[in-house]
XYZ file of C-alpha atoms in Angstrom:
218
model
C 60.172 119.669 25.667
C 60.658 120.809 22.140
C 58.892 122.492 19.286
C 56.698 119.497 18.239
C 55.462 119.079 21.761
C 54.682 122.686 22.211
C 52.710 122.738 18.986
C 50.672 119.770 20.186
C 50.021 121.430 23.520
C 48.812 124.580 21.740
C 46.416 122.447 19.606
C 45.062 120.823 22.783
C 44.729 124.160 24.591
C 42.912 125.660 21.540
C 40.586 122.634 21.394
C 39.690 123.012 25.138
C 39.068 126.634 24.616
C 36.948 126.065 21.510
C 39.462 128.052 19.436
C 41.110 127.571 16.004
C 44.882 126.989 16.449
C 45.421 129.317 13.407
C 44.259 132.171 15.677
C 47.334 131.664 17.926
C 50.883 132.682 16.765
C 53.809 130.908 18.437
C 56.699 133.257 18.883
C 59.818 131.180 19.541
C 61.949 133.271 21.846
C 65.461 132.734 20.637
C 67.234 135.387 22.732
C 70.721 134.233 23.869
C 70.150 130.789 22.427
C 73.074 129.066 20.568
C 72.733 129.325 16.794
C 72.473 125.570 16.307
C 69.261 125.517 18.475
C 67.747 128.302 16.348
C 68.666 126.668 13.092
C 67.088 123.500 14.256
C 63.767 125.310 14.893
C 64.021 126.826 11.436
C 64.675 123.401 9.883
C 61.536 122.259 11.745
C 59.488 124.995 9.958
C 59.273 127.644 12.699
C 59.136 131.069 11.084
C 58.180 133.507 13.931
C 60.880 134.380 16.423
C 61.224 136.750 19.348
C 64.326 138.613 20.447
C 64.956 140.870 23.517
C 67.899 142.761 22.297
C 68.266 144.749 19.066
C 72.015 144.286 18.796
C 71.816 140.529 19.164
C 69.085 140.412 16.580
C 71.123 142.584 14.158
C 74.053 140.041 14.567
C 72.019 136.895 14.176
C 69.150 137.389 11.739
C 70.217 138.908 8.461
C 72.303 135.922 7.610
C 69.557 133.434 8.848
C 67.003 135.338 6.720
C 69.333 135.093 3.779
C 69.486 131.318 4.205
C 65.834 130.471 5.171
C 63.911 133.267 3.501
C 60.956 135.036 5.187
C 61.231 134.944 8.887
C 59.004 137.216 11.052
C 60.897 138.865 13.934
C 59.158 140.233 17.067
C 60.969 142.487 19.600
C 59.684 141.437 22.889
C 62.157 143.062 25.244
C 62.464 146.657 26.406
C 63.225 149.113 23.595
C 65.698 151.966 24.330
C 64.863 155.099 22.452
C 68.339 155.185 20.893
C 67.676 151.714 19.368
C 64.360 152.638 17.912
C 65.459 153.256 14.348
C 67.349 149.917 14.184
C 64.258 148.150 15.663
C 61.925 149.625 13.112
C 64.226 148.615 10.319
C 64.620 145.063 11.484
C 61.548 143.896 13.291
C 58.069 143.049 11.973
C 56.487 143.740 15.356
C 57.478 145.452 18.538
C 55.709 144.260 21.750
C 57.238 146.827 24.176
C 55.714 150.152 23.354
C 55.528 151.419 26.884
C 56.041 155.173 27.179
C 55.194 158.444 25.408
C 58.755 159.316 24.545
C 59.194 156.128 22.692
C 55.888 156.535 20.900
C 56.914 159.918 19.661
C 60.324 158.661 18.561
C 58.779 155.796 16.687
C 56.261 158.010 14.946
C 59.103 160.289 13.662
C 61.053 157.176 12.427
C 58.048 155.603 10.775
C 57.304 158.891 8.865
C 60.934 159.180 7.998
C 61.599 155.770 6.526
C 58.137 154.769 5.469
C 58.116 151.423 7.275
C 55.970 150.610 10.292
C 56.165 147.328 12.294
C 52.986 146.304 14.154
C 53.034 147.643 17.684
C 51.800 146.270 21.019
C 51.307 148.419 23.962
C 52.900 146.915 26.961
C 50.716 147.117 30.016
C 52.048 146.750 33.525
C 48.966 144.776 34.672
C 50.450 144.305 38.168
C 51.459 147.885 38.624
C 54.880 146.714 39.574
C 57.343 149.692 40.102
C 60.359 147.707 38.822
C 58.648 146.614 35.575
C 58.147 148.457 32.291
C 54.774 149.140 30.876
C 51.928 151.556 30.975
C 49.778 151.465 34.178
C 46.351 149.994 33.430
C 44.609 153.231 34.409
C 46.611 155.124 31.812
C 46.389 152.556 28.961
C 43.260 153.982 27.263
C 44.841 157.460 27.161
C 48.227 156.069 25.914
C 46.623 154.079 23.189
C 44.733 157.195 22.052
C 47.971 159.146 22.007
C 49.650 156.529 19.863
C 46.853 156.535 17.425
C 46.965 160.316 17.187
C 50.590 159.870 16.232
C 49.421 157.469 13.358
C 51.225 154.538 14.970
C 49.937 151.093 13.853
C 48.905 149.821 17.331
C 47.607 146.278 16.783
C 47.313 144.917 20.368
C 48.487 144.827 23.979
C 51.152 142.855 25.825
C 51.740 141.938 29.422
C 53.983 139.987 31.689
C 52.105 139.016 34.860
C 53.795 139.241 38.162
C 55.839 136.163 39.207
C 54.264 133.729 41.617
C 50.787 135.173 40.932
C 47.841 133.594 39.133
C 48.224 134.941 35.637
C 44.554 134.616 34.786
C 43.329 137.918 36.154
C 46.215 139.746 34.501
C 45.396 138.165 31.175
C 41.722 139.149 31.588
C 42.637 142.702 32.431
C 44.689 142.914 29.256
C 41.859 141.487 27.232
C 39.445 144.042 28.619
C 41.825 146.874 27.778
C 42.264 145.653 24.292
C 38.709 145.021 23.611
C 37.383 148.358 24.712
C 40.081 149.963 22.483
C 39.224 147.864 19.488
C 42.696 146.170 19.428
C 42.528 142.576 18.061
C 45.889 141.223 19.205
C 46.879 139.929 22.703
C 50.509 139.052 23.403
C 50.382 137.091 26.548
C 51.566 133.705 27.838
C 54.999 132.264 28.181
C 56.411 128.683 28.837
C 54.650 128.322 32.115
C 51.327 129.675 31.493
C 50.621 129.802 27.684
C 47.741 127.269 28.019
C 45.924 129.680 30.433
C 46.701 132.573 28.063
C 45.136 130.669 25.177
C 42.056 130.037 27.264
C 41.864 133.794 27.941
C 42.145 134.864 24.257
C 45.910 135.128 23.567
C 46.706 135.609 19.837
C 50.497 135.609 20.349
C 52.316 133.445 22.918
C 56.056 133.888 23.610
C 57.760 130.561 24.397
C 61.586 130.204 24.842
C 62.903 127.595 27.207
C 60.131 125.106 26.589
C 61.300 125.002 22.913
C 64.955 125.544 23.100
C 65.898 124.352 26.628
C 67.776 126.454 29.234
C 70.198 129.031 28.030
C 73.760 128.185 28.343
C 75.431 129.378 31.531
C 76.777 132.883 31.086
C 74.647 133.656 27.983
């Protein structure tokens, strides 16, 4: 589809929802994509990217930032506790704050190095046992715990279950964020971002619709 077409779809979805497109941040998910596709998006003016793996981002982005200047990086994949320091040093936002042990580790690192990326609490809206994220029933307490640690929680993130209507999950995430006074909603991917925009998404995470399918074996 491509970056231009995605931007046009975002504009149309915002118009249909009565929203300003400036309220929606497009995160171009560049994980495991060839460098030439990433540089093409940079050449086209994209400056917000999402990565799933800390080590891949460490390999890829320092040189790209040197060449293109300010690029905002979002970690959207699971974060291992032992990679937390590297993530805090490299990323501008982390969308996968999903457990107390990680919150406690991040709080220590933030205090130690004096740098704090924006944090999104990942909510497992489908209560799927195989999926990361805080259970919806525990979300309020976890957000309060993160705030007590002085962590800069800015919003919530979810990945709805496959093959289900995503709309109820987006609405549940919005309700959790709203009652906790969190302004940001990271929800919506290539297949459902228009629905997410209609339900209030502030950050949408789109990979294959921009870059195409990842190469075999990536």
